[in-house]
Short mmCIF file of C-alpha atoms (C1' of nucleotides) in Angstrom, two decimals:
data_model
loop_
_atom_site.label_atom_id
_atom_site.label_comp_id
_atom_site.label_asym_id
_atom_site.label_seq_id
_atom_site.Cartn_x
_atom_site.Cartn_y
_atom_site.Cartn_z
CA UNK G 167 43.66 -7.39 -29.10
CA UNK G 168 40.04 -7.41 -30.18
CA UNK G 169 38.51 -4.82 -32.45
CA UNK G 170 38.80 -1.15 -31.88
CA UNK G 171 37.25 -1.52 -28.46
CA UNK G 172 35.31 -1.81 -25.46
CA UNK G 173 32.11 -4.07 -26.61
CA UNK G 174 33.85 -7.50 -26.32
CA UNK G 175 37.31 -6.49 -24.08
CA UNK G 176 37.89 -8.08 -21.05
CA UNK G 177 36.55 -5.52 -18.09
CA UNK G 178 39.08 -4.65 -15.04
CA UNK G 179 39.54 -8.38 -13.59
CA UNK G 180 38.11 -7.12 -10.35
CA UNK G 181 34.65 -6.96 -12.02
CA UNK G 182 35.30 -10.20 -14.05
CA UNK G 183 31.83 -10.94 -16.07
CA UNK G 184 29.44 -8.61 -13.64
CA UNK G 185 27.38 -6.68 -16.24
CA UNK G 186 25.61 -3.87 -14.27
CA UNK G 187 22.92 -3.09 -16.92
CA UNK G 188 21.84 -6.69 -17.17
CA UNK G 189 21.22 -6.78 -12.96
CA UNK G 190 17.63 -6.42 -12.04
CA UNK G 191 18.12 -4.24 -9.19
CA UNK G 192 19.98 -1.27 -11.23
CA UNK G 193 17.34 -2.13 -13.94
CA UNK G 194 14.23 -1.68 -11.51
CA UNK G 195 15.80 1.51 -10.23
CA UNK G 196 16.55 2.99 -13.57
CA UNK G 197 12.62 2.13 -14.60
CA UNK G 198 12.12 3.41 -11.26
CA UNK G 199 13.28 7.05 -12.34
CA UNK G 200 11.76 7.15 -15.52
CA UNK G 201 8.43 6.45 -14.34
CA UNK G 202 9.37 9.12 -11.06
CA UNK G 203 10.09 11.90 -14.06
CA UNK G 204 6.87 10.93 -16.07
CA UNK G 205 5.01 11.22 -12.70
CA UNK G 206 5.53 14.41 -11.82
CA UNK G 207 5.14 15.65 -15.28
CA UNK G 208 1.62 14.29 -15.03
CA UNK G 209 0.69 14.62 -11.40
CA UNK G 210 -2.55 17.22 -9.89
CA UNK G 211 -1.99 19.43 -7.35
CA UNK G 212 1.90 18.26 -6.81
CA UNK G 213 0.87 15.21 -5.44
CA UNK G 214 3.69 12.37 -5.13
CA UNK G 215 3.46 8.29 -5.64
CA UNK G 216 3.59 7.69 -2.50
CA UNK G 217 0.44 10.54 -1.80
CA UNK G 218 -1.34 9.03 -4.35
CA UNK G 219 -1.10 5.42 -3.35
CA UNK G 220 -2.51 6.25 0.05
CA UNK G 221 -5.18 8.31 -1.66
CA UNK G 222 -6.35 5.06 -3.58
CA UNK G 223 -5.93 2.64 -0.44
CA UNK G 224 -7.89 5.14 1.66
CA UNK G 225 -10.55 5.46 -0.65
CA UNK G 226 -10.78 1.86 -1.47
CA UNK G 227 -10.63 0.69 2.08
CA UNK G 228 -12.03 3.71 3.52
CA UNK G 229 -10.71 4.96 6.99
CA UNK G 230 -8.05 3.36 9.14
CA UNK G 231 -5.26 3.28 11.33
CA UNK G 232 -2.39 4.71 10.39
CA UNK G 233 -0.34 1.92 10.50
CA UNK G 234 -2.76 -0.24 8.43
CA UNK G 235 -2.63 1.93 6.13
CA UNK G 236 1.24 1.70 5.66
CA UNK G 237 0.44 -1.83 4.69
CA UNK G 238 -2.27 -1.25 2.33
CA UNK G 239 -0.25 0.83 0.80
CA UNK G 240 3.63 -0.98 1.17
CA UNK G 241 5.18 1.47 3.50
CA UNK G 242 7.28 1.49 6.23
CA UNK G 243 5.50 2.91 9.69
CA UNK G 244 7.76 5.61 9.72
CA UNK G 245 7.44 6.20 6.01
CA UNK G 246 3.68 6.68 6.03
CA UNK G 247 3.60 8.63 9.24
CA UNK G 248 5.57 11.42 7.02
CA UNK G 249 3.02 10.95 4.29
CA UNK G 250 0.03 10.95 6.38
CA UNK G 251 1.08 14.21 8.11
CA UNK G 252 1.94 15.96 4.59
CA UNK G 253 -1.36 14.93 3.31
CA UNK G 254 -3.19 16.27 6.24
CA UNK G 255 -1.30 19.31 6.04
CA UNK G 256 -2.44 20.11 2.37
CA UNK G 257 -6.24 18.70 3.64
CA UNK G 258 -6.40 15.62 1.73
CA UNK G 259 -7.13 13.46 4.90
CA UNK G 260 -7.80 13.77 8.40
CA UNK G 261 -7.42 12.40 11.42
CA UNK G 262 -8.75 11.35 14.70
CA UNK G 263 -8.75 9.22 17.57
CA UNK G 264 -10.13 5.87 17.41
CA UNK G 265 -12.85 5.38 20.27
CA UNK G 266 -12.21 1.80 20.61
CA UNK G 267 -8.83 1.87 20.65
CA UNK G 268 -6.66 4.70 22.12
CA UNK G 269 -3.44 4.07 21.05
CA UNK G 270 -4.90 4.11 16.80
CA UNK G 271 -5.38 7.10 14.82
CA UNK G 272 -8.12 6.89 12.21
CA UNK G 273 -6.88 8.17 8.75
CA UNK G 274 -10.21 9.57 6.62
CA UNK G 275 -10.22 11.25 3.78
CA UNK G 276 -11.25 15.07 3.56
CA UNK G 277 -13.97 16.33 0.35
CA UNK G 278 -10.65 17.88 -0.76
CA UNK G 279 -8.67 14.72 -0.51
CA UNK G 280 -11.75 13.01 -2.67
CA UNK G 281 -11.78 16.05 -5.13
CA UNK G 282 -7.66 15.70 -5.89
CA UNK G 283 -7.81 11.74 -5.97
CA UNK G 284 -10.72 12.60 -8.40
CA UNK G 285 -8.71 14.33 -10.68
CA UNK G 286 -6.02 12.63 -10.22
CA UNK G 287 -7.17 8.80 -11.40
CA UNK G 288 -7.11 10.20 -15.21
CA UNK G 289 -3.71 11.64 -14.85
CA UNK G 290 -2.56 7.73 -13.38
CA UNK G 291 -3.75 6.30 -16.31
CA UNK G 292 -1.78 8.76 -18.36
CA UNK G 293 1.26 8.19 -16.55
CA UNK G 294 0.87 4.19 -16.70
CA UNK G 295 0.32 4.62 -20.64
CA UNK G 296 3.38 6.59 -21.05
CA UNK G 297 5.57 4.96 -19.03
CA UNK G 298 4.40 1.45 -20.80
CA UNK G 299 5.10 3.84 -23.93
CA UNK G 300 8.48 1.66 -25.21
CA UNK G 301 6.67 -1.60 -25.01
CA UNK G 302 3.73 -3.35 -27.47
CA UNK G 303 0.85 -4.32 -25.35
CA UNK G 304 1.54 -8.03 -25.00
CA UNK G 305 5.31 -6.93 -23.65
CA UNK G 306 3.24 -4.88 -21.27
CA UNK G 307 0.90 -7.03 -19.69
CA UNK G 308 4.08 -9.59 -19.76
CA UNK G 309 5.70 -7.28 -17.79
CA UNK G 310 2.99 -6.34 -15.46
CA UNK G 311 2.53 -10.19 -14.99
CA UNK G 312 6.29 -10.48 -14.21
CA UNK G 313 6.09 -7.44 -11.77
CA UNK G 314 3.52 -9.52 -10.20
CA UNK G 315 5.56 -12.61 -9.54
CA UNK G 316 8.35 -10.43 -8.14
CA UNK G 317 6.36 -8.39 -5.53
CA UNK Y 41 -24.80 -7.69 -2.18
CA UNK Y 42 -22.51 -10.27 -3.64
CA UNK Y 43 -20.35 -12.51 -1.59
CA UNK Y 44 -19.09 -12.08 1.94
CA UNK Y 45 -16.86 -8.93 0.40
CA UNK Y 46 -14.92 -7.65 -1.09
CA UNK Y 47 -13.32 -9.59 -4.33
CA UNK Y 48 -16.07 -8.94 -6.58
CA UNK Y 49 -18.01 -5.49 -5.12
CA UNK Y 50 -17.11 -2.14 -6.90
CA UNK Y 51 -14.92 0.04 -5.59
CA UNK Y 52 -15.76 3.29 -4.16
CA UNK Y 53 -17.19 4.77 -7.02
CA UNK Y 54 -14.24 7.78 -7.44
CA UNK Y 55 -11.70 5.23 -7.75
CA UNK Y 56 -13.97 3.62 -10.82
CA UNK Y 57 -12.27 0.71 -12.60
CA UNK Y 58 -8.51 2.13 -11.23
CA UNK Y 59 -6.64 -0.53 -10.15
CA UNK Y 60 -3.32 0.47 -7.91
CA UNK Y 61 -1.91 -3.43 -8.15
CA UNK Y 62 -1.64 -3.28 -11.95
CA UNK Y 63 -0.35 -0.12 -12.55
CA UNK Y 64 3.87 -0.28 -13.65
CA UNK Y 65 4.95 2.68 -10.93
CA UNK Y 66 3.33 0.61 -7.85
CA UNK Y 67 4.83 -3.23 -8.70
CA UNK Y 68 7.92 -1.20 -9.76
CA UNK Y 69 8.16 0.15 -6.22
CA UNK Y 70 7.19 -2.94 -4.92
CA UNK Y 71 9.46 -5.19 -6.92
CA UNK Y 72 12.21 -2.34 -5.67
CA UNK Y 73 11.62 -2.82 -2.44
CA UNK Y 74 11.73 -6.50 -2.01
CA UNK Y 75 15.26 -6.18 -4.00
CA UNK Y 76 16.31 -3.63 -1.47
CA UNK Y 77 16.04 -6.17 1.27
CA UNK Y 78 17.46 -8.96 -0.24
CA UNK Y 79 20.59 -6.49 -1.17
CA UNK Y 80 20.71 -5.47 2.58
CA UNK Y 81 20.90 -9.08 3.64
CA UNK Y 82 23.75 -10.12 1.21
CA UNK Y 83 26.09 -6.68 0.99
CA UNK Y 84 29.49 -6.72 2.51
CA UNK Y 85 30.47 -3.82 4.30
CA UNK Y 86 27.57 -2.04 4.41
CA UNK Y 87 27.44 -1.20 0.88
CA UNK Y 88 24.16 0.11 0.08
CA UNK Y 89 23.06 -0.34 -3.90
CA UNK Y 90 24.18 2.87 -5.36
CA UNK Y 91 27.50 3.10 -3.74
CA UNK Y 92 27.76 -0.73 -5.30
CA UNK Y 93 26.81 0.36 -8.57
CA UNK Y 94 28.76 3.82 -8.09
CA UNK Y 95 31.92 1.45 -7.38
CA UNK Y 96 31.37 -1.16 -10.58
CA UNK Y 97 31.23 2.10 -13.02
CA UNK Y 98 34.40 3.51 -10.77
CA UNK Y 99 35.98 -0.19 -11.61
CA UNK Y 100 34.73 -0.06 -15.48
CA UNK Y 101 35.60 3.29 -16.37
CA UNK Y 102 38.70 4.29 -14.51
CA UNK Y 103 39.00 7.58 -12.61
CA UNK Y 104 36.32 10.52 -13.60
CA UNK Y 105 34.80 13.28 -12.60
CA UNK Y 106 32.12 13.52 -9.79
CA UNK Y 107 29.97 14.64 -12.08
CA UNK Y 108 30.30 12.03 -15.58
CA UNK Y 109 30.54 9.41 -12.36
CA UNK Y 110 26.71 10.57 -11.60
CA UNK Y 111 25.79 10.21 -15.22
CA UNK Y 112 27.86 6.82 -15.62
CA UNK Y 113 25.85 5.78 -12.66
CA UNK Y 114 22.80 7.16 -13.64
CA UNK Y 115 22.59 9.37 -10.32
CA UNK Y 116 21.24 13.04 -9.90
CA UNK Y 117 24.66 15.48 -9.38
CA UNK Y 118 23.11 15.94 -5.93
CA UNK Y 119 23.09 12.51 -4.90
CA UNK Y 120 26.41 11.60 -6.56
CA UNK Y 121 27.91 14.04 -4.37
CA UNK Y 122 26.43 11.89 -1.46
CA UNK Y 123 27.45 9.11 -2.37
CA UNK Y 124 31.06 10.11 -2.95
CA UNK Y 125 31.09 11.99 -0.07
CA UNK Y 126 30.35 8.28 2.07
CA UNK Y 127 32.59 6.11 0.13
CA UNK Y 128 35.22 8.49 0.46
CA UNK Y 129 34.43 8.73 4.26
CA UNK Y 130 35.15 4.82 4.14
CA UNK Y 131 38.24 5.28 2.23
CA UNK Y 132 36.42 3.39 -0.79
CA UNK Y 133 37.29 6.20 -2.92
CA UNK Y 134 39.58 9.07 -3.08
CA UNK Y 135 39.17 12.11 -4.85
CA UNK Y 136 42.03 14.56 -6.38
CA UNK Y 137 41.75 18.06 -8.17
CA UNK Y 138 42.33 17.54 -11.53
CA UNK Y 139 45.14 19.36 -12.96
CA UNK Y 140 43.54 19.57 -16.89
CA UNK Y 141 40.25 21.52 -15.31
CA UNK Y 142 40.37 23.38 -12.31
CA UNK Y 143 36.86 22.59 -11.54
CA UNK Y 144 36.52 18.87 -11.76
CA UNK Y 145 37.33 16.46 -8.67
CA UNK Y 146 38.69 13.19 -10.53
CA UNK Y 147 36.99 10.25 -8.39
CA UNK Y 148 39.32 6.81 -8.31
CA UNK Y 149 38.59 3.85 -6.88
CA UNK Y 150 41.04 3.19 -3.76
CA UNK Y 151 42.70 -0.71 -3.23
CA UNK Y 152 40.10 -0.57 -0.36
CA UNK Y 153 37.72 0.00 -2.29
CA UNK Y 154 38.94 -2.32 -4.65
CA UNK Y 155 39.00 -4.94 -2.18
CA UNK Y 156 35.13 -4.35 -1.37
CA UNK Y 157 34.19 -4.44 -4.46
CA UNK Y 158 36.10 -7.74 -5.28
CA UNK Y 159 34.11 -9.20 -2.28
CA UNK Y 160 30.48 -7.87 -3.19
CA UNK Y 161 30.56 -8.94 -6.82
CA UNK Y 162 29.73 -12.61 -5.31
CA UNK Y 163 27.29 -11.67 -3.42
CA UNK Y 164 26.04 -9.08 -6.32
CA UNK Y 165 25.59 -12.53 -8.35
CA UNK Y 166 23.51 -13.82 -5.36
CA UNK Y 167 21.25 -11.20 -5.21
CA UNK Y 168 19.73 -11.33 -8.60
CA UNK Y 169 19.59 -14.65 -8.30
CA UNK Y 170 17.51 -14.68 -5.19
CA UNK Y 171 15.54 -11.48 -6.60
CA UNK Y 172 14.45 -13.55 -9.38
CA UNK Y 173 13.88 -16.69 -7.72
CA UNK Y 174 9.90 -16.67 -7.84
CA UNK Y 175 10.29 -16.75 -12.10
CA UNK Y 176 11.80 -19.47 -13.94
CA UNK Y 177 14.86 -18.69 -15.95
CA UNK Y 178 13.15 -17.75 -19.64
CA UNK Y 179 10.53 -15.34 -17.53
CA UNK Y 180 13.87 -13.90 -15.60
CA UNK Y 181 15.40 -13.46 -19.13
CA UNK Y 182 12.26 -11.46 -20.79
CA UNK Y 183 11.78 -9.36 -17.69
CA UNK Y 184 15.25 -7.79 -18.05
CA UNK Y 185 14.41 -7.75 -21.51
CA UNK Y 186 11.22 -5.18 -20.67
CA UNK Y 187 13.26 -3.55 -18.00
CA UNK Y 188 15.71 -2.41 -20.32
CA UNK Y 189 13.65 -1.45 -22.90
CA UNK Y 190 11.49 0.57 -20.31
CA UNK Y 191 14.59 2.39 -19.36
"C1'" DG B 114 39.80 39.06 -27.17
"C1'" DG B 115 35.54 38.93 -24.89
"C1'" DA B 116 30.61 37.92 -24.08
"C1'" DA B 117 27.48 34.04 -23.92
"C1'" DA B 118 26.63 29.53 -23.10
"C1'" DT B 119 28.28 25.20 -20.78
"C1'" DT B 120 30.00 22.57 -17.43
"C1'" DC B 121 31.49 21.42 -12.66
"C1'" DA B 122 30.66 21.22 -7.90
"C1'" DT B 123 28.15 22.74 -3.82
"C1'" DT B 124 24.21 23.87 -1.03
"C1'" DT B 125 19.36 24.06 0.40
"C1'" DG B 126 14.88 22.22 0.67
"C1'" DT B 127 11.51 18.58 0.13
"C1'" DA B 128 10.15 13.73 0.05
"C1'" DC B 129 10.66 9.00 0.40
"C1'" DG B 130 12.51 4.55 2.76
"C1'" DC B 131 14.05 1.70 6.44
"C1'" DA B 132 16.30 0.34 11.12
"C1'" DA B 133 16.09 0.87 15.83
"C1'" DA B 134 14.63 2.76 20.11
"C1'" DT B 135 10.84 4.60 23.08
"C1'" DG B 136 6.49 4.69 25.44
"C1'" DG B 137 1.57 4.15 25.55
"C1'" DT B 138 -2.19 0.74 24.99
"C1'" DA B 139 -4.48 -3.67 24.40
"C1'" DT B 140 -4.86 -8.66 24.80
"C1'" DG B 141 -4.36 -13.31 26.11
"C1'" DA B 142 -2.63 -16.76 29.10
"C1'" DA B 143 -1.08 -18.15 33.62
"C1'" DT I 280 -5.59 -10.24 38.04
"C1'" DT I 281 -1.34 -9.54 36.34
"C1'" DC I 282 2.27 -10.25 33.52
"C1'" DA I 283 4.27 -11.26 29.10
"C1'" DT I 284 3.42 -10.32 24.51
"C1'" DA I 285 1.82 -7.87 20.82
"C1'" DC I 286 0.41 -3.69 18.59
"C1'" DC I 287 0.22 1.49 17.73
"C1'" DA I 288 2.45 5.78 17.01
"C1'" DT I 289 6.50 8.74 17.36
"C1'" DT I 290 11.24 10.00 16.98
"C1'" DT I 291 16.07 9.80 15.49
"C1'" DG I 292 19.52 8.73 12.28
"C1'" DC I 293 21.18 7.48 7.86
"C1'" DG I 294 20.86 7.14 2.86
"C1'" DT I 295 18.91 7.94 -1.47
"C1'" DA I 296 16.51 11.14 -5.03
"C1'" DC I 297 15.60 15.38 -7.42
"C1'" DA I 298 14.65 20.61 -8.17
"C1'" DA I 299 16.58 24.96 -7.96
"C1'" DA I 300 19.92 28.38 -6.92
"C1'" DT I 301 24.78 29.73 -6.60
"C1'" DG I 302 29.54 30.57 -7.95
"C1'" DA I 303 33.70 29.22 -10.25
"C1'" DA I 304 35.98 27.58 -14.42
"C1'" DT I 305 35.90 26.43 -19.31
"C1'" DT I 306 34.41 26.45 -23.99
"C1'" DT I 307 32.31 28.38 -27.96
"C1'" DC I 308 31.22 31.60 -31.05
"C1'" DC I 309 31.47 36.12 -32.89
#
DNA sequence: GGAAATTCATTTGTACGCAAATGGTATGAA
DNA sequence: TTCATACCATTTGCGTACAAATGAATTTCC
């Protein structure tokens, strides 16, 4: 037997030398959380990531079609369609139909919409900051740089 | 007007110098995201990622309650009892009263669910290896460095 | 022993996240 | 022109993910 336990033992020979914590997906999700909980200790008006995110794309790119935006922003069509509606229920965008094309929706965003992404870009950088907390700066834009690569 | 867009020009000017593709929460729901996909095209039986990792901490640990199984597996008691409630619908697991505490369900792994597992911990390999195909092997070794200590 | 605090499990409600199916619209090539 | 193809939006179904409330059982502390 080895010493009084677990760190070097042999696991259950079903998982043989599998080390969960060392996989990148369980790590990502686990980073994934913190940064969730650090969010929404942070976040204006309730707003979610995923809110946000379109916020940003929509004001970068300024309006478009709802699907589009899904891609600017990395979501599913089906994914942003719930986002988009929640937003426009809370009057942070709008929407109407396009005139050149009648099957598009044009996404805009409202005065409100601008005012909450307003005060919300401070609260990102907060959230970012903490959430880098654990790490030195050069680990940080390592990891940012490795996040990169991965995307 | 620089250029012929874009790259260069300033963003709309609420959105000042905040830049969505370098902030931590975005690549880390990016970088999630990609791994989701690769997991979906390598899993055996369906298994989605937190019934795998529910099932390797099952495997590790030995029978537990629903609840220390959520905490083991780093899952909200809410979505534990999801989770367990699906792999038990599979026959993956099987849950009993326990006769110590009247209130705890003591989760164990079935030899179904053994058998699954023994078959996904291959492919388990193969998808962190694909996920971290785009870095070379020192950059995959510092990013679960960072990931871990971002935890 | 008994009240207070914990712990366990469940349920409800909200919000992603994606696959797959549907139907309307636009476009390009035959 | 028309027909195949592509694109847009919606809907359904499943699976996380967490907050908050509930009720039962256990532990702790007085």
């Amino acid at each position: 037997m080895s010493g009084k336990t677990a760190k070097a033992d042999i696991q259950s020979p079903i998982l043989g030398t599998y080390m969960l914590d060392d996989q990148v997906g369980y790590l990502l999700r686990l980073a994934g959380q913190r940064h969730a909980a650090i969010f929404q200790a942070h976040t204006v008006q309730g707003l979610t990531p995923t809110q946000f995110s379109t916020l940003v794309r929509l004001a970068e790119n300024g309006p478009c079609s709802q699907n589009q935006l899904g891609r600017l922003a990395a979501m599913d069509i089906a994914t942003i369609k719930g986002v988009v509606d929640r937003l426009r229920q809370r009057g942070f965008v709008r929407t109407a139909p396009s005139a050149d094309d009648r099957r598009r929706h044009i996404v805009s965003l409202t005065d409100e919409g601008a005012r909450a992404l307003d005060r919300m870009i401070p609260a990102g950088r907060v959230i970012t900051e903490e959430t880098l907390a654990p790490l030195k700066p050069p680990e940080r834009r390592n990891l940012i740089k490795l996040l990169r690569k991965l995307g």
